């Protein structure tokens, strides 16, 4: 069955008693045992909850993996994945990284002796040069946030396999509707489902998908032992969002493409970073490994002084962090999402004080362009 149909039908045939088309919320932590030595398959909701199970089966199947795990946030999912590693282990990680992932690695995992080196994960020479005897995994974001750098997943996963390293892909920005890294050789997928999968700026959640029996069993053990699991209400809300993922992603991509073209031709804009644009360095790889583009991109203004008034004048577009929801949000990475990344690293990757990140929603594209136009005009008038 095509992915659009599978998304729309999540949980729809799974409730055998009443036939409810929307899978119920099992708001229970404990489950009665029929008799000694018997179980319904559910004992205690940290280990397994029926509503969460439907979500976990859905994401595992959508990502072509063997097991899915729903966590209380994307960061909880990352923490659970990082618990695969032990003192002395080393990771190779994408240079232009989500700020929270960088903070978790540098401020917390480092205290437990798990270290990371940040490299351009699309560059095999750089990966090889930074590989240590203690390296255990490569963690890839593609496209990266906010600079939309692309990594060739198949190439890196093949390299990682020859060295016995796990390939972990943060697939938050594209979702399995547009990109399925396990089909390209990855072992572990992580999602901040708070973003496109949930899609409505109203539920915080993380998802993990694993490939392979041993890795899936190991992750199930960590997920239950750490306990940063998703509650049944939020599991249901997330599934509700996922049912419309295909429609939303198509509109996000359409709007983002139109607006990136508009910005590219605007005299106040210096650069636009969006892999749907043919002169983006990752255009070819992105086209090959994904079936479309995300709805978020970044752009650099020519004059840093225009940033403050633009953020003050946008009206329809909200000045807010996060991404991937139906409402358009604009953020200033250097002082918000990426504030925990040291300035030297930020400058090295290009997250500077002229960069704005735009999570394009599903509003009508004409209204979004009109809002940008009036905010740019107002900013220009103030500087004159
Ligand atoms: C938001 C985000 C995270 C963290 O997820 P939360 O749900 O906010 O905890 C991780 N990776 C990427 C790429 C993100 O955008």
Coordinates of N, CA, C and O and ligand atoms in Angstrom, one line a residue, residues 72-78 97-101 141 143-145 170-173 190-195 203-206 296 322-323 357, ligand 1:
X72 N 9.2 10.8 25.3 CA 8.5 12.1 25.7 C 8.9 13.3 25.0 O 8.3 14.3 25.1
X73 N 10.0 13.2 24.3 CA 10.5 14.4 23.4 C 11.6 13.8 22.5 O 12.1 12.7 22.7
X74 N 12.0 14.7 21.6 CA 13.1 14.3 20.7 C 14.4 14.1 21.5 O 15.1 13.2 21.3
X75 N 14.6 15.0 22.5 CA 15.8 14.9 23.3 C 15.7 13.6 24.2 O 16.8 13.0 24.4
X76 N 14.6 13.2 24.6 CA 14.5 11.9 25.4 C 14.8 10.8 24.5 O 15.5 9.8 24.9
X77 N 14.4 10.9 23.2 CA 14.8 9.8 22.3 C 16.3 9.8 22.0 O 16.9 8.7 22.0
X78 N 16.9 10.9 21.9 CA 18.3 11.0 21.7 C 19.1 10.4 23.0 O 20.0 9.7 22.8
X97 N 24.6 21.1 13.6 CA 23.8 20.2 14.4 C 22.7 20.9 15.2 O 22.9 22.1 15.6
X98 N 21.6 20.2 15.4 CA 20.5 20.8 16.3 C 21.2 21.1 17.6 O 21.9 20.3 18.2
X99 N 20.9 22.4 18.1 CA 21.6 22.9 19.3 C 21.4 22.0 20.5 O 22.3 21.8 21.3
X100 N 20.2 21.4 20.7 CA 19.9 20.6 21.9 C 20.7 19.3 21.8 O 21.1 18.8 22.9
X101 N 21.0 18.8 20.7 CA 21.8 17.5 20.5 C 23.2 17.8 20.9 O 23.9 17.0 21.6
X141 N 22.5 14.4 10.6 CA 21.3 15.1 10.3 C 21.4 15.5 8.8 O 22.4 16.0 8.4
X143 N 18.4 17.0 5.8 CA 19.2 18.2 5.8 C 19.5 18.7 7.2 O 18.8 18.4 8.1
X144 N 20.6 19.4 7.4 CA 20.9 20.0 8.7 C 20.0 21.2 8.9 O 19.4 21.8 8.0
X145 N 19.9 21.5 10.2 CA 19.1 22.6 10.6 C 20.1 23.6 11.4 O 20.7 23.2 12.3
X170 N 19.0 11.5 12.1 CA 17.9 12.3 12.6 C 17.1 12.7 11.4 O 17.5 13.5 10.6
X171 N 15.9 12.1 11.3 CA 15.1 12.2 10.1 C 13.9 13.2 10.3 O 12.9 13.2 9.6
X172 N 14.1 14.1 11.3 CA 13.1 15.0 11.7 C 12.6 15.9 10.6 O 11.4 16.1 10.4
X173 N 13.5 16.4 9.8 CA 13.1 17.5 8.8 C 12.4 16.9 7.6 O 11.7 17.6 6.9
X190 N 16.0 8.7 14.5 CA 15.4 9.4 15.5 C 14.6 10.6 14.9 O 15.0 11.1 13.9
X191 N 13.5 10.8 15.6 CA 12.6 11.9 15.1 C 12.3 12.8 16.3 O 11.9 12.3 17.4
X192 N 12.4 14.1 16.2 CA 11.6 15.0 17.0 C 10.2 15.0 16.4 O 10.0 15.7 15.4
X193 N 9.3 14.2 16.9 CA 7.9 14.1 16.4 C 7.1 15.3 16.7 O 6.0 15.5 16.2
X194 N 7.7 16.2 17.6 CA 7.2 17.5 17.9 C 7.0 18.3 16.6 O 6.2 19.3 16.6
X195 N 7.8 18.0 15.6 CA 7.9 18.8 14.4 C 6.9 18.3 13.4 O 5.7 18.4 13.6
X203 N 2.1 19.1 20.4 CA 2.5 17.9 21.1 C 4.0 17.7 21.1 O 4.6 17.9 20.0
X204 N 4.6 17.5 22.2 CA 6.0 17.2 22.3 C 6.2 15.7 22.3 O 5.7 15.0 23.2
X205 N 7.1 15.2 21.4 CA 7.3 13.8 21.3 C 8.5 13.4 20.6 O 9.0 14.2 19.7
X206 N 9.1 12.3 20.8 CA 10.2 11.8 20.1 C 10.0 10.3 19.7 O 9.2 9.6 20.4
X296 N 11.2 23.8 5.7 CA 12.0 24.8 6.4 C 13.2 25.1 5.7 O 13.8 24.2 5.0
X322 N 10.9 26.5 17.2 CA 10.3 25.2 16.7 C 10.0 25.3 15.2 O 10.3 26.4 14.6
X323 N 9.5 24.2 14.7 CA 9.4 24.1 13.2 C 8.4 23.0 12.9 O 8.1 22.2 13.8
X357 N 15.8 31.7 10.1 CA 15.3 30.4 9.7 C 13.7 30.5 9.6 O 13.1 31.1 10.5
Ligands
LIG1 C1 13.6 19.8 17.7 C2 14.6 18.8 17.3 C3 15.2 17.9 18.2 C4 14.7 17.8 19.7 O1 13.4 17.4 19.8 P1 12.4 17.9 21.0 O2 11.1 17.2 20.6 O3 12.4 19.4 20.9 O4 13.0 17.4 22.2 C5 16.1 17.0 17.7 N1 16.5 17.1 16.4 C6 16.1 18.0 15.6 C7 16.5 18.0 14.2 C8 15.1 18.9 16.0 O5 14.6 19.8 15.1

